[in-house]
JSON list of C-alpha atoms in Angstrom, two decimals:
[
{"chain": "A", "resi": 206, "resn": "GLY", "atom": "CA", "xyz": [-7.46, -9.31, -12.48]},
{"chain": "A", "resi": 207, "resn": "GLY", "atom": "CA", "xyz": [-8.17, -8.72, -8.71]},
{"chain": "A", "resi": 208, "resn": "ASP", "atom": "CA", "xyz": [-12.20, -8.87, -8.84]},
{"chain": "A", "resi": 209, "resn": "HIS", "atom": "CA", "xyz": [-13.87, -11.11, -6.22]},
{"chain": "A", "resi": 210, "resn": "VAL", "atom": "CA", "xyz": [-16.59, -13.33, -8.04]},
{"chain": "A", "resi": 211, "resn": "ARG", "atom": "CA", "xyz": [-17.67, -15.53, -5.05]},
{"chain": "A", "resi": 212, "resn": "LEU", "atom": "CA", "xyz": [-17.01, -15.76, -1.48]},
{"chain": "A", "resi": 213, "resn": "GLY", "atom": "CA", "xyz": [-14.61, -18.31, -0.42]},
{"chain": "A", "resi": 214, "resn": "SER", "atom": "CA", "xyz": [-13.37, -20.39, 2.87]},
{"chain": "A", "resi": 215, "resn": "ALA", "atom": "CA", "xyz": [-10.41, -22.15, 1.79]},
{"chain": "A", "resi": 216, "resn": "TRP", "atom": "CA", "xyz": [-8.04, -21.39, 4.98]},
{"chain": "A", "resi": 217, "resn": "ARG", "atom": "CA", "xyz": [-6.30, -24.64, 5.06]},
{"chain": "A", "resi": 218, "resn": "MET", "atom": "CA", "xyz": [-2.72, -24.95, 4.74]},
{"chain": "A", "resi": 219, "resn": "SER", "atom": "CA", "xyz": [-0.57, -27.76, 3.75]},
{"chain": "A", "resi": 220, "resn": "GLU", "atom": "CA", "xyz": [1.99, -29.41, 6.48]},
{"chain": "A", "resi": 221, "resn": "LEU", "atom": "CA", "xyz": [4.69, -28.01, 4.59]},
{"chain": "A", "resi": 222, "resn": "HIS", "atom": "CA", "xyz": [3.50, -24.66, 4.58]},
{"chain": "A", "resi": 223, "resn": "ALA", "atom": "CA", "xyz": [2.55, -25.00, 8.39]},
{"chain": "A", "resi": 224, "resn": "ALA", "atom": "CA", "xyz": [6.23, -26.21, 9.06]},
{"chain": "A", "resi": 225, "resn": "VAL", "atom": "CA", "xyz": [7.54, -23.19, 7.12]},
{"chain": "A", "resi": 226, "resn": "GLY", "atom": "CA", "xyz": [5.24, -20.78, 9.01]},
{"chain": "A", "resi": 227, "resn": "LEU", "atom": "CA", "xyz": [6.28, -22.14, 12.66]},
{"chain": "A", "resi": 228, "resn": "VAL", "atom": "CA", "xyz": [10.06, -21.60, 11.79]},
{"chain": "A", "resi": 229, "resn": "GLN", "atom": "CA", "xyz": [9.18, -17.98, 10.58]},
{"chain": "A", "resi": 230, "resn": "LEU", "atom": "CA", "xyz": [7.45, -17.11, 13.50]},
{"chain": "A", "resi": 231, "resn": "ARG", "atom": "CA", "xyz": [10.61, -17.25, 15.61]},
{"chain": "A", "resi": 232, "resn": "ARG", "atom": "CA", "xyz": [11.79, -14.09, 13.49]},
{"chain": "A", "resi": 233, "resn": "LEU", "atom": "CA", "xyz": [8.42, -12.39, 13.52]},
{"chain": "A", "resi": 234, "resn": "ASP", "atom": "CA", "xyz": [9.44, -9.65, 16.28]},
{"chain": "A", "resi": 235, "resn": "GLU", "atom": "CA", "xyz": [12.54, -9.13, 13.91]},
{"chain": "A", "resi": 236, "resn": "PHE", "atom": "CA", "xyz": [10.69, -8.89, 10.56]},
{"chain": "A", "resi": 237, "resn": "VAL", "atom": "CA", "xyz": [8.11, -6.58, 12.21]},
{"chain": "A", "resi": 238, "resn": "ALA", "atom": "CA", "xyz": [10.80, -4.29, 13.70]},
{"chain": "A", "resi": 239, "resn": "THR", "atom": "CA", "xyz": [12.34, -3.76, 10.23]},
{"chain": "A", "resi": 240, "resn": "ARG", "atom": "CA", "xyz": [9.11, -2.95, 8.61]},
{"chain": "A", "resi": 241, "resn": "ARG", "atom": "CA", "xyz": [8.33, -0.45, 11.55]},
{"chain": "A", "resi": 242, "resn": "ARG", "atom": "CA", "xyz": [11.76, 1.06, 10.86]},
{"chain": "A", "resi": 243, "resn": "ALA", "atom": "CA", "xyz": [11.06, 1.56, 7.46]},
{"chain": "A", "resi": 244, "resn": "ALA", "atom": "CA", "xyz": [7.58, 3.10, 8.14]},
{"chain": "A", "resi": 245, "resn": "THR", "atom": "CA", "xyz": [9.01, 5.48, 10.56]},
{"chain": "A", "resi": 246, "resn": "LEU", "atom": "CA", "xyz": [11.37, 6.82, 7.66]},
{"chain": "A", "resi": 247, "resn": "TYR", "atom": "CA", "xyz": [8.56, 6.89, 5.52]},
{"chain": "A", "resi": 248, "resn": "ASP", "atom": "CA", "xyz": [6.41, 8.85, 8.27]},
{"chain": "A", "resi": 249, "resn": "GLU", "atom": "CA", "xyz": [9.11, 11.29, 8.78]},
{"chain": "A", "resi": 250, "resn": "ALA", "atom": "CA", "xyz": [10.37, 11.64, 5.19]},
{"chain": "A", "resi": 251, "resn": "LEU", "atom": "CA", "xyz": [6.94, 11.98, 3.39]},
{"chain": "A", "resi": 252, "resn": "ALA", "atom": "CA", "xyz": [5.90, 15.23, 5.24]},
{"chain": "A", "resi": 253, "resn": "ALA", "atom": "CA", "xyz": [8.00, 16.92, 2.59]},
{"chain": "A", "resi": 254, "resn": "VAL", "atom": "CA", "xyz": [6.61, 15.20, -0.71]},
{"chain": "A", "resi": 255, "resn": "PRO", "atom": "CA", "xyz": [4.00, 17.36, -2.42]},
{"chain": "A", "resi": 256, "resn": "GLY", "atom": "CA", "xyz": [0.61, 15.75, -3.10]},
{"chain": "A", "resi": 257, "resn": "LEU", "atom": "CA", "xyz": [1.13, 12.63, -0.95]},
{"chain": "A", "resi": 258, "resn": "ARG", "atom": "CA", "xyz": [-0.21, 12.08, 2.59]},
{"chain": "A", "resi": 259, "resn": "PRO", "atom": "CA", "xyz": [0.82, 8.82, 4.42]},
{"chain": "A", "resi": 260, "resn": "VAL", "atom": "CA", "xyz": [-1.89, 7.19, 6.48]},
{"chain": "A", "resi": 261, "resn": "ILE", "atom": "CA", "xyz": [-0.71, 7.33, 10.04]},
{"chain": "A", "resi": 262, "resn": "PRO", "atom": "CA", "xyz": [-2.21, 4.69, 12.49]},
{"chain": "A", "resi": 263, "resn": "PRO", "atom": "CA", "xyz": [-4.18, 6.45, 15.48]},
{"chain": "A", "resi": 264, "resn": "PRO", "atom": "CA", "xyz": [-2.12, 7.07, 18.65]},
{"chain": "A", "resi": 265, "resn": "GLY", "atom": "CA", "xyz": [-2.19, 4.25, 20.79]},
{"chain": "A", "resi": 266, "resn": "SER", "atom": "CA", "xyz": [-2.47, 1.48, 18.17]},
{"chain": "A", "resi": 267, "resn": "GLU", "atom": "CA", "xyz": [0.20, -0.79, 16.61]},
{"chain": "A", "resi": 268, "resn": "THR", "atom": "CA", "xyz": [0.72, -2.04, 13.11]},
{"chain": "A", "resi": 269, "resn": "ASN", "atom": "CA", "xyz": [2.84, -4.63, 11.53]},
{"chain": "A", "resi": 270, "resn": "TYR", "atom": "CA", "xyz": [2.94, -2.80, 8.36]},
{"chain": "A", "resi": 271, "resn": "TYR", "atom": "CA", "xyz": [1.80, -5.56, 6.14]},
{"chain": "A", "resi": 272, "resn": "LYS", "atom": "CA", "xyz": [1.26, -2.46, 4.15]},
{"chain": "A", "resi": 273, "resn": "TYR", "atom": "CA", "xyz": [2.32, 1.00, 4.18]},
{"chain": "A", "resi": 274, "resn": "MET", "atom": "CA", "xyz": [-0.39, 3.05, 2.65]},
{"chain": "A", "resi": 275, "resn": "ALA", "atom": "CA", "xyz": [-0.51, 6.70, 1.58]},
{"chain": "A", "resi": 276, "resn": "LEU", "atom": "CA", "xyz": [-3.32, 8.82, -0.21]},
{"chain": "A", "resi": 277, "resn": "LEU", "atom": "CA", "xyz": [-2.56, 10.97, -3.06]},
{"chain": "A", "resi": 278, "resn": "ASP", "atom": "CA", "xyz": [-3.86, 14.38, -3.26]},
{"chain": "A", "resi": 279, "resn": "ASP", "atom": "CA", "xyz": [-7.07, 15.04, -5.39]},
{"chain": "A", "resi": 280, "resn": "GLY", "atom": "CA", "xyz": [-6.35, 15.50, -8.98]},
{"chain": "A", "resi": 281, "resn": "ILE", "atom": "CA", "xyz": [-3.13, 13.25, -9.13]},
{"chain": "A", "resi": 282, "resn": "GLU", "atom": "CA", "xyz": [-3.57, 9.98, -11.42]},
{"chain": "A", "resi": 283, "resn": "ARG", "atom": "CA", "xyz": [-2.36, 6.94, -9.31]},
{"chain": "A", "resi": 284, "resn": "VAL", "atom": "CA", "xyz": [-1.72, 4.92, -12.69]},
{"chain": "A", "resi": 285, "resn": "GLN", "atom": "CA", "xyz": [0.66, 7.90, -14.02]},
{"chain": "A", "resi": 286, "resn": "VAL", "atom": "CA", "xyz": [2.38, 8.19, -10.84]},
{"chain": "A", "resi": 287, "resn": "LYS", "atom": "CA", "xyz": [2.86, 4.57, -10.54]},
{"chain": "A", "resi": 288, "resn": "GLU", "atom": "CA", "xyz": [4.14, 4.19, -14.14]},
{"chain": "A", "resi": 289, "resn": "GLN", "atom": "CA", "xyz": [6.72, 7.23, -13.96]},
{"chain": "A", "resi": 290, "resn": "LEU", "atom": "CA", "xyz": [8.02, 5.74, -10.53]},
{"chain": "A", "resi": 291, "resn": "ARG", "atom": "CA", "xyz": [8.47, 2.27, -12.28]},
{"chain": "A", "resi": 292, "resn": "LEU", "atom": "CA", "xyz": [10.06, 3.54, -15.58]},
{"chain": "A", "resi": 293, "resn": "ARG", "atom": "CA", "xyz": [12.21, 6.38, -14.26]},
{"chain": "A", "resi": 294, "resn": "HIS", "atom": "CA", "xyz": [13.17, 5.13, -10.92]},
{"chain": "A", "resi": 295, "resn": "GLY", "atom": "CA", "xyz": [12.59, 1.53, -10.59]},
{"chain": "A", "resi": 296, "resn": "VAL", "atom": "CA", "xyz": [10.34, 1.73, -7.79]},
{"chain": "A", "resi": 297, "resn": "THR", "atom": "CA", "xyz": [7.05, -0.50, -8.20]},
{"chain": "A", "resi": 298, "resn": "LEU", "atom": "CA", "xyz": [3.87, 0.51, -5.98]},
{"chain": "A", "resi": 299, "resn": "SER", "atom": "CA", "xyz": [1.82, -2.57, -6.20]},
{"chain": "A", "resi": 300, "resn": "GLY", "atom": "CA", "xyz": [-0.74, -4.14, -3.99]},
{"chain": "A", "resi": 301, "resn": "GLU", "atom": "CA", "xyz": [-3.41, -1.46, -3.24]},
{"chain": "A", "resi": 302, "resn": "VAL", "atom": "CA", "xyz": [-5.74, -2.52, -0.46]},
{"chain": "A", "resi": 303, "resn": "TYR", "atom": "CA", "xyz": [-8.33, -2.59, -2.85]},
{"chain": "A", "resi": 304, "resn": "ALA", "atom": "CA", "xyz": [-8.26, -0.79, -6.36]},
{"chain": "A", "resi": 305, "resn": "VAL", "atom": "CA", "xyz": [-12.02, -1.53, -6.55]},
{"chain": "A", "resi": 306, "resn": "PRO", "atom": "CA", "xyz": [-14.10, -0.85, -3.44]},
{"chain": "A", "resi": 307, "resn": "LEU", "atom": "CA", "xyz": [-15.61, -3.99, -2.04]},
{"chain": "A", "resi": 308, "resn": "HIS", "atom": "CA", "xyz": [-19.13, -2.82, -2.75]},
{"chain": "A", "resi": 309, "resn": "ARG", "atom": "CA", "xyz": [-18.30, -2.81, -6.56]},
{"chain": "A", "resi": 310, "resn": "GLN", "atom": "CA", "xyz": [-16.90, -6.22, -6.49]},
{"chain": "A", "resi": 311, "resn": "PRO", "atom": "CA", "xyz": [-19.05, -8.83, -8.49]},
{"chain": "A", "resi": 312, "resn": "VAL", "atom": "CA", "xyz": [-19.64, -11.04, -5.52]},
{"chain": "A", "resi": 313, "resn": "PHE", "atom": "CA", "xyz": [-21.74, -8.23, -3.97]},
{"chain": "A", "resi": 314, "resn": "ALA", "atom": "CA", "xyz": [-23.54, -7.36, -7.40]},
{"chain": "A", "resi": 315, "resn": "THR", "atom": "CA", "xyz": [-27.09, -8.20, -5.76]},
{"chain": "A", "resi": 316, "resn": "TYR", "atom": "CA", "xyz": [-26.47, -6.06, -2.78]},
{"chain": "A", "resi": 317, "resn": "ASP", "atom": "CA", "xyz": [-27.07, -2.13, -2.40]},
{"chain": "A", "resi": 318, "resn": "ARG", "atom": "CA", "xyz": [-24.12, -0.20, -4.36]},
{"chain": "A", "resi": 319, "resn": "GLY", "atom": "CA", "xyz": [-23.79, 2.68, -2.56]},
{"chain": "A", "resi": 320, "resn": "PRO", "atom": "CA", "xyz": [-23.30, 5.46, -2.40]},
{"chain": "A", "resi": 321, "resn": "PHE", "atom": "CA", "xyz": [-19.92, 5.10, -0.46]},
{"chain": "A", "resi": 322, "resn": "PRO", "atom": "CA", "xyz": [-18.07, 8.18, -1.39]},
{"chain": "A", "resi": 323, "resn": "VAL", "atom": "CA", "xyz": [-15.26, 7.40, 1.25]},
{"chain": "A", "resi": 324, "resn": "ALA", "atom": "CA", "xyz": [-14.52, 4.16, 0.12]},
{"chain": "A", "resi": 325, "resn": "GLU", "atom": "CA", "xyz": [-14.54, 5.32, -3.57]},
{"chain": "A", "resi": 326, "resn": "ASP", "atom": "CA", "xyz": [-12.25, 8.28, -2.75]},
{"chain": "A", "resi": 327, "resn": "VAL", "atom": "CA", "xyz": [-9.79, 6.02, -0.81]},
{"chain": "A", "resi": 328, "resn": "CYS", "atom": "CA", "xyz": [-9.67, 3.34, -3.38]},
{"chain": "A", "resi": 329, "resn": "ARG", "atom": "CA", "xyz": [-8.84, 5.86, -6.07]},
{"chain": "A", "resi": 330, "resn": "ARG", "atom": "CA", "xyz": [-6.25, 7.83, -4.16]},
{"chain": "A", "resi": 331, "resn": "GLN", "atom": "CA", "xyz": [-4.48, 5.06, -2.37]},
{"chain": "A", "resi": 332, "resn": "VAL", "atom": "CA", "xyz": [-0.97, 3.78, -3.06]},
{"chain": "A", "resi": 333, "resn": "CYS", "atom": "CA", "xyz": [1.19, 1.21, -1.06]},
{"chain": "A", "resi": 334, "resn": "LEU", "atom": "CA", "xyz": [4.86, 1.99, -0.80]},
{"chain": "A", "resi": 335, "resn": "PRO", "atom": "CA", "xyz": [7.17, -1.08, -0.80]},
{"chain": "A", "resi": 336, "resn": "VAL", "atom": "CA", "xyz": [7.84, -2.57, 2.68]},
{"chain": "A", "resi": 337, "resn": "HIS", "atom": "CA", "xyz": [9.16, -5.98, 3.50]},
{"chain": "A", "resi": 338, "resn": "SER", "atom": "CA", "xyz": [11.03, -7.67, 6.22]},
{"chain": "A", "resi": 339, "resn": "ASP", "atom": "CA", "xyz": [14.43, -7.14, 5.36]},
{"chain": "A", "resi": 340, "resn": "MET", "atom": "CA", "xyz": [13.99, -3.49, 3.80]},
{"chain": "A", "resi": 341, "resn": "THR", "atom": "CA", "xyz": [16.97, -1.36, 4.30]},
{"chain": "A", "resi": 342, "resn": "GLU", "atom": "CA", "xyz": [16.94, 2.44, 5.13]},
{"chain": "A", "resi": 343, "resn": "ALA", "atom": "CA", "xyz": [18.91, 3.09, 1.59]},
{"chain": "A", "resi": 344, "resn": "GLU", "atom": "CA", "xyz": [16.02, 1.19, -0.12]},
{"chain": "A", "resi": 345, "resn": "ALA", "atom": "CA", "xyz": [13.28, 3.32, 1.89]},
{"chain": "A", "resi": 346, "resn": "SER", "atom": "CA", "xyz": [15.05, 6.43, 1.12]},
{"chain": "A", "resi": 347, "resn": "HIS", "atom": "CA", "xyz": [15.05, 5.63, -2.56]},
{"chain": "A", "resi": 348, "resn": "VAL", "atom": "CA", "xyz": [11.56, 5.22, -2.79]},
{"chain": "A", "resi": 349, "resn": "VAL", "atom": "CA", "xyz": [11.01, 8.52, -0.94]},
{"chain": "A", "resi": 350, "resn": "GLY", "atom": "CA", "xyz": [13.47, 10.35, -3.23]},
{"chain": "A", "resi": 351, "resn": "ALA", "atom": "CA", "xyz": [11.83, 8.97, -6.31]},
{"chain": "A", "resi": 352, "resn": "LEU", "atom": "CA", "xyz": [8.06, 10.04, -5.09]},
{"chain": "A", "resi": 353, "resn": "HIS", "atom": "CA", "xyz": [9.61, 13.28, -4.52]},
{"chain": "A", "resi": 354, "resn": "ALA", "atom": "CA", "xyz": [11.17, 13.73, -7.91]},
{"chain": "A", "resi": 355, "resn": "VAL", "atom": "CA", "xyz": [7.99, 12.24, -9.59]},
{"chain": "A", "resi": 356, "resn": "LEU", "atom": "CA", "xyz": [5.36, 14.20, -7.80]},
{"chain": "A", "resi": 357, "resn": "ASP", "atom": "CA", "xyz": [7.70, 17.66, -7.74]},
{"chain": "A", "resi": 358, "resn": "GLU", "atom": "CA", "xyz": [7.62, 17.46, -11.72]},
{"chain": "A", "resi": 359, "resn": "GLY", "atom": "CA", "xyz": [3.81, 17.16, -11.73]},
{"chain": "A", "resi": 360, "resn": "ALA", "atom": "CA", "xyz": [3.52, 13.74, -13.07]},
{"chain": "A", "resi": 361, "resn": "GLY", "atom": "CA", "xyz": [0.20, 12.33, -12.33]},
{"chain": "A", "resi": 362, "resn": "ALA", "atom": "CA", "xyz": [-1.44, 15.68, -12.40]},
{"chain": "A", "resi": 363, "resn": "GLY", "atom": "CA", "xyz": [-4.90, 15.26, -13.71]},
{"chain": "A", "resi": 364, "resn": "ALA", "atom": "CA", "xyz": [-5.82, 17.43, -17.03]}
]
């Protein structure tokens, strides 16, 4: 899946990709504003969702919300929560920042493997909520409602 087996440096893009990127840059402020609106809704609404804590950017910082990350409480199984959200509510949580910590990636196998308890903990408990450049308030509210339903019912509670 997402294992890193070697370091790479293929940062080149085709002329076509560069042209599309230049056109999209004209709308960057709009895209980021939409993501920030969704994140604000998440920040406010998720305070009432048991078992989940949003990762709030530090004061004085800004983010474009490429990802909206939250941490599940200890004892809640991420795989089960994701499965229940998808099956029962049509909500897909995908794209964890790193499901496997970097120090455990094959590319770093010859280096010291730890301990890195914070990295292990964050990777185990993180979820990334859907956020995209044309996300509506209704879509974000649906995600929050689905999370509330699944976590209220104890889905994902470890044995």
